[in-house]
Coordinates of C-alpha atoms and ligand atoms in Angstrom, one line a residue:
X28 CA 0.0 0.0 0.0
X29 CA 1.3 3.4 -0.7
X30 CA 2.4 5.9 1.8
X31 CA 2.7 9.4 1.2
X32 CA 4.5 10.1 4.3
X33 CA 7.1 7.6 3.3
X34 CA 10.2 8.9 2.1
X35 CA 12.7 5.6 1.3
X36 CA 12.3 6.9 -2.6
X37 CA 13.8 6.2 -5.8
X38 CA 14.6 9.6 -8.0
X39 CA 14.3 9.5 -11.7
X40 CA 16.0 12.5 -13.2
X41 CA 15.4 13.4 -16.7
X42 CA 18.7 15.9 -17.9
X43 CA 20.9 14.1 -15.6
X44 CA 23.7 15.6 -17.5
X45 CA 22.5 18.9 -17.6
X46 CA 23.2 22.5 -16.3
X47 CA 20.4 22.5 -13.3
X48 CA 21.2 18.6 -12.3
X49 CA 25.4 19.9 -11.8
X50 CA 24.4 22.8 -10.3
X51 CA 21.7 22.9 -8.2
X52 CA 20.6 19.2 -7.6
X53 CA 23.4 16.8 -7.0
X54 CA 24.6 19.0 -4.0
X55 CA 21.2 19.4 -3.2
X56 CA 20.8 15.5 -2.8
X57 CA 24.1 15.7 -1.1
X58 CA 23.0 17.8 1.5
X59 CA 19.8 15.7 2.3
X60 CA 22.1 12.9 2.6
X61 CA 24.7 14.3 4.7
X62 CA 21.7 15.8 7.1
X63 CA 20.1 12.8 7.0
X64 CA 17.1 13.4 5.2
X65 CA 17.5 10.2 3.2
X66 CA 18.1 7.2 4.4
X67 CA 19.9 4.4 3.2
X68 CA 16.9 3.3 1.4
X69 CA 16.9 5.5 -1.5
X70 CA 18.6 5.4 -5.6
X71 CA 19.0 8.3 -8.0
X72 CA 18.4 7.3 -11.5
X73 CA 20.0 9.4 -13.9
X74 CA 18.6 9.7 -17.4
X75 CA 19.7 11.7 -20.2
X76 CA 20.3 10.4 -24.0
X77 CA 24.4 10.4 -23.8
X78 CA 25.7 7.1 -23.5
X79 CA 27.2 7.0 -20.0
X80 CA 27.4 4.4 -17.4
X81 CA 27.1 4.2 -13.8
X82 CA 31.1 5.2 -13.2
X83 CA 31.1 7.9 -15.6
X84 CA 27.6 9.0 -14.1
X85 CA 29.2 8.8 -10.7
X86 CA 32.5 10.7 -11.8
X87 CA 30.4 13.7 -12.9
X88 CA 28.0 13.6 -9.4
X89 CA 31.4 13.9 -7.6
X90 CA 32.9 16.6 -10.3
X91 CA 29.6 18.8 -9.2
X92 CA 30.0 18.5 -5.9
X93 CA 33.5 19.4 -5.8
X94 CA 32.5 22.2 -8.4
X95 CA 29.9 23.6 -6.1
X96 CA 30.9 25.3 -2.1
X97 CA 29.3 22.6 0.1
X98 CA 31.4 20.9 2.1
X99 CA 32.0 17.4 1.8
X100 CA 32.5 14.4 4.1
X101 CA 34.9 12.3 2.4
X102 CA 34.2 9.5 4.9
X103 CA 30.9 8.8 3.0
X104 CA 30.9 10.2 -0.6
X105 CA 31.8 7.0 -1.5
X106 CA 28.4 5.4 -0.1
X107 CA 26.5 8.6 -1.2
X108 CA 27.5 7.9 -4.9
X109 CA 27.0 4.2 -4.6
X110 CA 23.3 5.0 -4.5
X111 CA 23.7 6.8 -8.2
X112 CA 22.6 4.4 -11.4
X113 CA 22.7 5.0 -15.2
X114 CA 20.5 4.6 -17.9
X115 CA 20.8 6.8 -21.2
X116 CA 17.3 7.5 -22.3
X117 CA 16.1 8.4 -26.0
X118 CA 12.8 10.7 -24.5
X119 CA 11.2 9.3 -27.4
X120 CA 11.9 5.3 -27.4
X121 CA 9.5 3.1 -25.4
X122 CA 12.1 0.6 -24.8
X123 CA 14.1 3.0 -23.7
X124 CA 11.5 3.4 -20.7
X125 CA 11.1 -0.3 -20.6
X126 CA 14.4 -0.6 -19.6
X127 CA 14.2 2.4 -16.8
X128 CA 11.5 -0.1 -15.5
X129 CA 13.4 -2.7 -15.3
X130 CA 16.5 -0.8 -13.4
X131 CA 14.1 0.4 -11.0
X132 CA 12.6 -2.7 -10.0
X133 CA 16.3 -4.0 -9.5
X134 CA 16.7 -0.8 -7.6
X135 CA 14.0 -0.7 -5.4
X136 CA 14.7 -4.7 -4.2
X137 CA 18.6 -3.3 -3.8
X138 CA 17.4 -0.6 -2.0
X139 CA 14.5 -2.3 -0.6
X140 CA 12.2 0.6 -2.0
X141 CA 8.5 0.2 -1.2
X142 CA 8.0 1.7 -4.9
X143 CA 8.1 5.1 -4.1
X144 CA 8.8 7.1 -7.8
X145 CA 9.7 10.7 -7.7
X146 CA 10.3 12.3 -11.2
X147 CA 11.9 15.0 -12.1
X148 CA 11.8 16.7 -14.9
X149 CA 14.8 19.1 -15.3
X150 CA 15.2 19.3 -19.3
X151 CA 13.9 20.7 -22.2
X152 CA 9.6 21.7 -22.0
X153 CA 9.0 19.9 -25.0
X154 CA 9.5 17.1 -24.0
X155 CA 7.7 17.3 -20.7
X156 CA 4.1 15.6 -22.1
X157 CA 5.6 12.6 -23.9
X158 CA 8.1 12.2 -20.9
X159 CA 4.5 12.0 -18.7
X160 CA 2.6 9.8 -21.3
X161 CA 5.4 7.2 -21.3
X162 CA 5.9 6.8 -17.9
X163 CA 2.1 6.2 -17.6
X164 CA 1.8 3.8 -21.3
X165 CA 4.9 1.7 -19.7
X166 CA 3.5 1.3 -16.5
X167 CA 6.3 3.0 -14.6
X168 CA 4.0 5.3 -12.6
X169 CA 3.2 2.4 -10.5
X170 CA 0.8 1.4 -7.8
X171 CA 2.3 0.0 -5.0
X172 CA 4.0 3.2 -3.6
X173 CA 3.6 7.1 -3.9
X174 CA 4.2 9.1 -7.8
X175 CA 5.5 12.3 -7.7
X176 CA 6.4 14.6 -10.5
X177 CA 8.6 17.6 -10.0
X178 CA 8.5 20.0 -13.0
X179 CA 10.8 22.6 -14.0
X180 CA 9.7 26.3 -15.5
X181 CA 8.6 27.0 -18.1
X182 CA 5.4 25.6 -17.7
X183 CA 3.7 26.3 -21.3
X184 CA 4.7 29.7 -23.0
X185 CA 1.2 31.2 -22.7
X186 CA -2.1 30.6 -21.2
X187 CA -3.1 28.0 -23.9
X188 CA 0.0 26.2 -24.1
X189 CA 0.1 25.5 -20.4
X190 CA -2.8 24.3 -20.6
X191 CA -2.1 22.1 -23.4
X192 CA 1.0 20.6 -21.6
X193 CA -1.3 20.3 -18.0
X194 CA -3.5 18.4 -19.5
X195 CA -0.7 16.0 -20.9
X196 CA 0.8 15.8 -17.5
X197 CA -2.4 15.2 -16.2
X198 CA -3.4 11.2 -18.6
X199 CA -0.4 10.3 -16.1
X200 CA -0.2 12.1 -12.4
X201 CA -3.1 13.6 -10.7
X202 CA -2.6 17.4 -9.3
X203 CA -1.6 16.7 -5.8
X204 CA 1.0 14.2 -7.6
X205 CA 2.3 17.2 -9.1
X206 CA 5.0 19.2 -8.3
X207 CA 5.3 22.2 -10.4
X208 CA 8.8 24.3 -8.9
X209 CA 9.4 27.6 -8.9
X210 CA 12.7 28.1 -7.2
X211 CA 11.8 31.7 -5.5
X212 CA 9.3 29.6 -3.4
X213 CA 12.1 27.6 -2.0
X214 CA 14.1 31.2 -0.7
X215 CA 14.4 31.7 2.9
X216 CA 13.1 34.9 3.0
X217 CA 9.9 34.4 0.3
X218 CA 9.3 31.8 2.9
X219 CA 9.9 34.3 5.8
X220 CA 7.2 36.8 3.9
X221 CA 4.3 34.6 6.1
X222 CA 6.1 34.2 9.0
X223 CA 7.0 38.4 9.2
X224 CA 3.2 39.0 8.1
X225 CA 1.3 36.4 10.4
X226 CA 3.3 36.0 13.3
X227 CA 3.8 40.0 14.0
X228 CA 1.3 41.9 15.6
X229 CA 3.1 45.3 14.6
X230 CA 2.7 44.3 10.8
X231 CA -0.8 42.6 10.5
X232 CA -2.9 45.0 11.5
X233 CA -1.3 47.6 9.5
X234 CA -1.1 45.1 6.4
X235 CA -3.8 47.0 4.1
X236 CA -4.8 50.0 2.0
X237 CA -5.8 52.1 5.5
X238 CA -1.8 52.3 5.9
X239 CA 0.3 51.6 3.3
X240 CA 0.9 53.3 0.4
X241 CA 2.6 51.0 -1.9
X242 CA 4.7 47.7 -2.1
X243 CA 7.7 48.0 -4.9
X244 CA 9.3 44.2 -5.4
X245 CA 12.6 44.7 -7.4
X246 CA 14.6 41.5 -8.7
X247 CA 17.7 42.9 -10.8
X248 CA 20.4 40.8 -11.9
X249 CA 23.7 42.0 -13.3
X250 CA 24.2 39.1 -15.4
X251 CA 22.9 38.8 -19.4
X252 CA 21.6 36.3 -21.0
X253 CA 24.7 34.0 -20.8
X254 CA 24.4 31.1 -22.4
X255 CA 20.9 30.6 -22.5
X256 CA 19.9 32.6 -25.8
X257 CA 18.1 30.3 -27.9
X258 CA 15.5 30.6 -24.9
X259 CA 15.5 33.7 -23.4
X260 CA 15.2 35.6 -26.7
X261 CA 11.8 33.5 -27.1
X262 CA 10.8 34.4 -23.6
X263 CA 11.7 37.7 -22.5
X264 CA 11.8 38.9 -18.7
X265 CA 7.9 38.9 -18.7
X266 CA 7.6 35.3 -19.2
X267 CA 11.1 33.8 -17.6
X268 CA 10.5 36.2 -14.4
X269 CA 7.4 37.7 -14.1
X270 CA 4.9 34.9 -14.5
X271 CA 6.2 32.8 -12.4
X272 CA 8.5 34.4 -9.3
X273 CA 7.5 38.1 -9.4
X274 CA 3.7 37.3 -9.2
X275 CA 4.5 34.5 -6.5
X276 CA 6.0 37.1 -4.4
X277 CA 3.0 39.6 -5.3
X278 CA 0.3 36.6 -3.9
X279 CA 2.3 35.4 -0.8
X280 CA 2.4 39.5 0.3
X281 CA -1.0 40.2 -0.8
X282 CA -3.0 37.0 0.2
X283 CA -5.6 37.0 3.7
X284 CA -4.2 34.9 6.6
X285 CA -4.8 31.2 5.8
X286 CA -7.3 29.6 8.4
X287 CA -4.4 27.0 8.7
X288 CA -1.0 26.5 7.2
X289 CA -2.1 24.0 5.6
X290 CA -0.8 23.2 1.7
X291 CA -4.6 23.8 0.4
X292 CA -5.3 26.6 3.1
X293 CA -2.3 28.3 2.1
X294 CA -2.7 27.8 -1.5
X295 CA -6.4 29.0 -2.0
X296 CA -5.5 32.1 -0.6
X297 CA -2.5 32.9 -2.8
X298 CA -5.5 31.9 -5.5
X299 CA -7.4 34.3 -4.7
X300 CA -5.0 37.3 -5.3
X301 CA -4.1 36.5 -8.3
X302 CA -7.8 36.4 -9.0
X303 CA -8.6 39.8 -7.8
X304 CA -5.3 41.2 -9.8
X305 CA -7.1 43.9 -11.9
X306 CA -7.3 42.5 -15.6
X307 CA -5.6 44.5 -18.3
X308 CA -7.4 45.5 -21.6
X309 CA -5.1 45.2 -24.8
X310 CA -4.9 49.4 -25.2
X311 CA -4.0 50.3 -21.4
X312 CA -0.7 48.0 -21.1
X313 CA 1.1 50.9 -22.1
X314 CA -0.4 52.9 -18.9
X315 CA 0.7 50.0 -16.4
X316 CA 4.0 48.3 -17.8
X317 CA 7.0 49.3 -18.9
X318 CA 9.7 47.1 -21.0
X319 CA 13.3 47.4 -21.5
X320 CA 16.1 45.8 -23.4
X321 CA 19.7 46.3 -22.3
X322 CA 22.2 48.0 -24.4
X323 CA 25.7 47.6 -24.0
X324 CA 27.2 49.2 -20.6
X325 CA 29.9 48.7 -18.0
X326 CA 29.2 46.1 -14.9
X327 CA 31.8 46.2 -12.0
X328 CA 34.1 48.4 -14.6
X329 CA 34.1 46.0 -17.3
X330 CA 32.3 47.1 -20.8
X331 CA 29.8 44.5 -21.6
X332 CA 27.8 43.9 -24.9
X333 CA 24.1 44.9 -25.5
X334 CA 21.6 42.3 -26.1
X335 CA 21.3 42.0 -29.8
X336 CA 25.1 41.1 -29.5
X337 CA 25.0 38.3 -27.4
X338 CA 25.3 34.7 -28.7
X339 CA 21.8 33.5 -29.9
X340 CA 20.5 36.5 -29.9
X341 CA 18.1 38.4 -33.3
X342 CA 20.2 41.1 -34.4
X343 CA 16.9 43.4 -34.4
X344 CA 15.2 41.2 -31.3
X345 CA 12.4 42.6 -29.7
X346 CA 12.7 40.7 -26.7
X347 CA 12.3 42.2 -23.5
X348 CA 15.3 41.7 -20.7
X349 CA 13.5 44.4 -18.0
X350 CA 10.1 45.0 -17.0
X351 CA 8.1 47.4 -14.9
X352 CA 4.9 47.1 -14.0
X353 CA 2.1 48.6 -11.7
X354 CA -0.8 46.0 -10.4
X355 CA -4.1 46.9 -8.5
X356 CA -5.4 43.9 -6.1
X357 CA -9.5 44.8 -6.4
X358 CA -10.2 43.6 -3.0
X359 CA -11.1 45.6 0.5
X360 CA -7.9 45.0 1.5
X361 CA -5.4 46.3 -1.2
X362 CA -8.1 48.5 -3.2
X363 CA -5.8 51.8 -4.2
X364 CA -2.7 50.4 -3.3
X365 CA -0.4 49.9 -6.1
X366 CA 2.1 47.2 -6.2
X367 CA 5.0 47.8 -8.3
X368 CA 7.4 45.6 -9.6
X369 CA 10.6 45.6 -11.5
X370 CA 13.0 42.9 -13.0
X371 CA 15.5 42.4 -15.9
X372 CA 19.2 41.7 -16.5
X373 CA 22.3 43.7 -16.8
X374 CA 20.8 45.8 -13.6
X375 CA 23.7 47.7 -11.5
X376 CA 23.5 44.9 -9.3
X377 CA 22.0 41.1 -8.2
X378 CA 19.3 41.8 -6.1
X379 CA 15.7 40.6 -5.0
X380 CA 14.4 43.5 -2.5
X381 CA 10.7 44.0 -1.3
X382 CA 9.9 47.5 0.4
X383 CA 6.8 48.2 2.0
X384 CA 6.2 51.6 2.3
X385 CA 4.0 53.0 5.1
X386 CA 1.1 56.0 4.9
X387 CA 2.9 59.1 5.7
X388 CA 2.0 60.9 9.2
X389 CA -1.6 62.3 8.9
X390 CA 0.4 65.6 10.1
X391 CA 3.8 66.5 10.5
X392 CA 4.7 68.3 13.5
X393 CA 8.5 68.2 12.8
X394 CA 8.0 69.8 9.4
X395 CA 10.6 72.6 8.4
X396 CA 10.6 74.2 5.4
X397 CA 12.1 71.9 3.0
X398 CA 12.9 68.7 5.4
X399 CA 9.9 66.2 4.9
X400 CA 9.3 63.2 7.5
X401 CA 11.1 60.0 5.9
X402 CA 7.4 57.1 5.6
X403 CA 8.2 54.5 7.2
X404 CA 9.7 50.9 5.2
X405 CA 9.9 47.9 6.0
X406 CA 12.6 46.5 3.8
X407 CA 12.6 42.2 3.1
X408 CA 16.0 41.6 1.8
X409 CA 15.4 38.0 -0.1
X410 CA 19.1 38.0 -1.8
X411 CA 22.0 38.1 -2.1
X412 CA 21.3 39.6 2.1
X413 CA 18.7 37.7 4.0
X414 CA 16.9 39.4 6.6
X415 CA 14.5 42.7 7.0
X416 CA 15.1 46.5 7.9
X417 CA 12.7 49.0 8.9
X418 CA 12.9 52.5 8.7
X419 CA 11.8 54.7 11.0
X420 CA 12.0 58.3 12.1
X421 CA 13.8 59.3 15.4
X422 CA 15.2 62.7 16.1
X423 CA 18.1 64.7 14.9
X424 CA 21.0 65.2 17.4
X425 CA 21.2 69.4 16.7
X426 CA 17.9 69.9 16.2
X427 CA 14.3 69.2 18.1
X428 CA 12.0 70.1 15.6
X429 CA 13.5 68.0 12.6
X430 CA 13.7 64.2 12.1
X431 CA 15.7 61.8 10.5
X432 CA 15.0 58.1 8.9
X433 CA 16.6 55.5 11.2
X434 CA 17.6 52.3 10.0
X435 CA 17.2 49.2 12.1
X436 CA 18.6 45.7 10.2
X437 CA 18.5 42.5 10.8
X438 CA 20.2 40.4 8.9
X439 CA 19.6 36.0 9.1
X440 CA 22.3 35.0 6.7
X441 CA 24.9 37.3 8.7
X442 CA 24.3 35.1 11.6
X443 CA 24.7 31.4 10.5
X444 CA 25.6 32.1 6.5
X445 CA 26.8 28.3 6.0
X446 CA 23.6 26.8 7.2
X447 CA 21.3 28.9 4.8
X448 CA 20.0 25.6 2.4
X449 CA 19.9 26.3 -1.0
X450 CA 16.2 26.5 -2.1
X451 CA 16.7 23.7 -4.3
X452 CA 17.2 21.6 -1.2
X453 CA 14.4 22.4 0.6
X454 CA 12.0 22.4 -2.5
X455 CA 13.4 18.6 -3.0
X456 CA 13.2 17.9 0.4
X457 CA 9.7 19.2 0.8
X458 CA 8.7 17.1 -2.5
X459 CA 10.1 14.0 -0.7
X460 CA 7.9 14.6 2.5
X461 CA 5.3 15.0 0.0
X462 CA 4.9 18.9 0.9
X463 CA 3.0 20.8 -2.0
X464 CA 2.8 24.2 -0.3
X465 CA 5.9 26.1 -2.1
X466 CA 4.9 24.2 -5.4
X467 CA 2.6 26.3 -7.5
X468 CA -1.0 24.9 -8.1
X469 CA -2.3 24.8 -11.6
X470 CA -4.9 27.2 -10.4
X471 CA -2.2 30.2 -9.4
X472 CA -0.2 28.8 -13.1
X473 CA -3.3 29.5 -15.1
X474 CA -3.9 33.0 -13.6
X475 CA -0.7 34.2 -14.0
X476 CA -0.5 33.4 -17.5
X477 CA -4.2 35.0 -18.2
X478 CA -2.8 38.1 -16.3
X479 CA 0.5 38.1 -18.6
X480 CA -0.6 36.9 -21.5
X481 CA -2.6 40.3 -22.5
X482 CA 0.7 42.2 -21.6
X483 CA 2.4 40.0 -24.1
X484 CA -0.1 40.7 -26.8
X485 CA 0.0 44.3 -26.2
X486 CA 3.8 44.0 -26.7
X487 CA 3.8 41.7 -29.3
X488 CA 1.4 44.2 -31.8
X489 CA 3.7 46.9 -31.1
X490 CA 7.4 46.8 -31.7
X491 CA 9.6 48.7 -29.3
X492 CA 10.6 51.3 -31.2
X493 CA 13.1 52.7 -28.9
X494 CA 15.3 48.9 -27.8
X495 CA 17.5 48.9 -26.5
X496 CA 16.3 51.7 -24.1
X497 CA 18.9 51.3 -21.3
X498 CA 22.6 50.9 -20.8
X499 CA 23.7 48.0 -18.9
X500 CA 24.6 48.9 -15.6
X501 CA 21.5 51.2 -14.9
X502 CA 18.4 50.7 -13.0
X503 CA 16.1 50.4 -16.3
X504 CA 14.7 52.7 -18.9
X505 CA 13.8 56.1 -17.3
X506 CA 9.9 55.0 -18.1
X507 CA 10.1 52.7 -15.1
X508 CA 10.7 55.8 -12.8
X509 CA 7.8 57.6 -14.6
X510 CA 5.7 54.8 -13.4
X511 CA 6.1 55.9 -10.2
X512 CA 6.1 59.4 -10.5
X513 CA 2.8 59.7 -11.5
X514 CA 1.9 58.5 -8.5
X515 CA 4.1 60.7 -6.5
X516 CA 6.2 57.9 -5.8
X517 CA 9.7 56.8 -6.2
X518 CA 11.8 53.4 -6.6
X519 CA 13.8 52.6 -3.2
X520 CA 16.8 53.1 -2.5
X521 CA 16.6 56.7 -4.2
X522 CA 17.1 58.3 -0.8
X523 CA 18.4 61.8 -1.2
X524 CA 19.9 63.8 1.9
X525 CA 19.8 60.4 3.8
X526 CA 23.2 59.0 5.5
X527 CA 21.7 55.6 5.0
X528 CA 20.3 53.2 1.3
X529 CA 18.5 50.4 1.4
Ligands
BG6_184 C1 15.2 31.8 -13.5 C2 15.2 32.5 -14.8 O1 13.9 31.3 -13.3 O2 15.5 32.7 -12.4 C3 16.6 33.2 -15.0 O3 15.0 31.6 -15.8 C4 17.0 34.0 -13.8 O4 16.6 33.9 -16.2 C5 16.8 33.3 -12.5 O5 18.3 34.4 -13.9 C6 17.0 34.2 -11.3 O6 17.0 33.4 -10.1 P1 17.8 33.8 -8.9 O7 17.5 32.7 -7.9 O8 19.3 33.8 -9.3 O9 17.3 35.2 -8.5

């Protein structure tokens, strides 16, 4: 009989060879192991089409664990990677798939596996629906213990597509089988976002449009596109960030107080936010979202190229690699209060930021001729700092009748930075416990694409003229701070006359 709170499992991993599997999953596995997470009851099947075998397999699990900063216990890598088997894989070939069944029966009597199957799929999108459909034809989603599917972004490219490949992934694993990832969910502080909002009596009761004036979430990276061309210029920052992590973090700060935390408490509510996002018509994009492409710039001193340079990339592309936007929540709780956001490559600088700012002062009684009272923020530093600041006014040494913003941080990866776990970690340890809470439901997939997908259009009936519109190395195109403006806003940090930045 299957048991979903058993976690002696056997991981299939489609791209074994690939980027993410180095990277981010082999040390993540590590880890689990070395903390104990999996007992000695478990396998990793590796699955990719090149021709390798269980010691060249094992060689390249080692290489990325070397490559990567965790620190290793050479008293048991040797047992770790005895766990790790081999079986190239044509995506396409049912026998190819006959004989993955075969080497995880062997496994699972090695192992003494109660036929608990956790796939991942961390390769090309495409493939995702046949990958699904032959694990269910060949009878490898089986029935004597749990099935689990762990899928990578992109899911779909567009509201239709998604659904297209959902229902594909759905002949084969029913939703709470399903484990769609988005990575930001697996970030200590996106997690924290709950936990500052729900366990704080200062915040919650001032959480709404009665006292705060705006939210601005900022995600900027100073890298380009890399290597990773061929998909980004088909995607764009709107679909690769905004769709998926930016409108996460939008739902986890927007959403009510879950009657439980609970995976289905927790994930109706974020549901719900994205259902009361206001809808855009086709002709007012313009009004609410701004896009940028980078042109070339200098990061850290060194000259870099613009996008239509890189590798990969359409001479005259009119991708997007920064977006702004400004979304209204039509509910009683966030009516009037605009939440901006803001992401894109080839920023100044790598960072994911969220700043709550506060009402001002219905009065000030400190005012003096030009000094005005600082609102009070509440800063949630996601990366590459973890932890939160708040901002608050306190008085000026010389002078009784002026103030000045205060900054008091707190910082959690300061503290213990070698025990942070990457978010991959917990997102695969979570899956193993058969925890769907920082998984995205199709329901919260679905309405992030509807709410996207008319941006898209806008976009894609009207060339950007004016690409690429900022130099890399810059906040964005100056339209992002227009945004704002006419609001009588302005992006954080832009503190002027302030001995502090955020
Ligand atoms: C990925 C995007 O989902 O997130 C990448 O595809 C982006 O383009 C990355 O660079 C950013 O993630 P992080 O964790 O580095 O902020």
């Amino acid at each position: 009989m299957s048991n979903k709170s058993d976690t002696n499992c056997t991981i299939v991993l489609f791209g074994a060879t690939g980027d993410l599997a180095k990277r981010k999953l082999y040390p993540s596995i590590y880890n689990l192991f070395k903390k104990g997470h999996l007992s000695k009851h478990f396998a990793v099947i590796g699955c990719a089409r090149r021709e390798w075998d269980n010691t060249t397999f094992r060689e390249n699990v080692e290489a990325s664990l070397r490559d990567s900063k965790i620190q290793i216990d050479p008293s048991h890598l040797e047992s770790f990677l005895d766990h790790f088997h081999y079986t190239p894989l044509d995506v396409t070939s049912k026998e190819a798939y006959q004989n993955l069944n075969r080497l995880l029966q062997t496994l699972e009597n090695t192992y003494e596996i109660p036929g608990n199957r956790m796939f991942y799929l961390a390769m090309a999108p495409q493939f995702f629906g046949t990958i699904a459909s032959f694990l269910k034809s060949e009878g490898i989603t089986n029935e004597t213990g749990w099935n689990r599917l762990i899928i990578e972004k992109p899911f779909g490219h567009d509201l239709p597509s998604a659904r297209q490949l959902n229902s594909e992934i759905r002949e084969a694993f029913a939703e709470d089988e399903i484990f769609r990832i988005d990575h930001y969910l697996g970030k200590e502080m996106v997690q924290n976002i709950e936990v500052i909002r729900f366990a704080n009596a200062i915040f919650e009761p001032l959480w709404n449009n009665r006292y705060i004036a705006n939210i601005q979430i900022t995600s900027s990276e100073s890298l380009g596109v890399e290597e990773r061309g061929g998909y980004y210029d088909k995607s764009g920052a709107l679909r690769d960030m905004v769709q998926n992590h930016m409108l996460q973090m939008v739902a986890l700060l927007a959403m009510e107080p879950p009657i439980r935390l609970t995976t289905n408490e927790i994930r109706s509510e974020k549901i719900k936010v994205l259902r009361a996002l206001r809808p855009l018509e086709l002709g007012e994009v313009d009004n609410y979202f701004v896009r940028g492409q980078y042109g070339p710039g200098k990061i850290n001193d060194n000259e870099v190229p613009g996008y239509r340079s890189e590798g990969n990339i359409d001479p005259q592309s009119n991708t997007e690699t920064f977006v702004a936007g400004k979304l209204l929540i039509d509910n009683f709780r966030w009516a009037g209060v605009p939440i901006y956001i803001r992401t894109g490559k080839r920023m100044t600088e790598k960072s994911t930021k969220i700043v709550v700012q506060f009402k001002d002062m219905p009065m000030n009684l400190y005012y003096r001729t030009e000094d005005k009272m600082h609102p009070n923020l509440l800063i949630i530093h996601i990366q590459p700092d973890e932890g939160i600041s708040i901002v608050i006014n306190g008085k000026k040494t010389e002078n009784i009748l002026n103030t000045a913003p205060v900054k008091l941080d707190y910082c959690e990866n300061c503290v213990d930075q070698m025990n942070t776990p990457e978010a991959y970690e917990k997102l695969l340890h979570d899956a193993i416990l058969g925890d769907a809470t920082n998984f995205t439901h199709w329901d919260e997939v679905a309405l992030s694409w509807k709410y996207v997908d008319v941006i898209y259009d806008a976009w894609e009936k009207k060339k950007a003229s004016d690409f690429p519109n900022y130099e890399s190395g810059t906040m964005g195109p100056t339209a992002a701070d227009e945004l704002l403006k006419e609001d009588g806003f302005h992006w954080w940090p832009v503190i002027e006359d302030s001995d502090y930045s955020i």
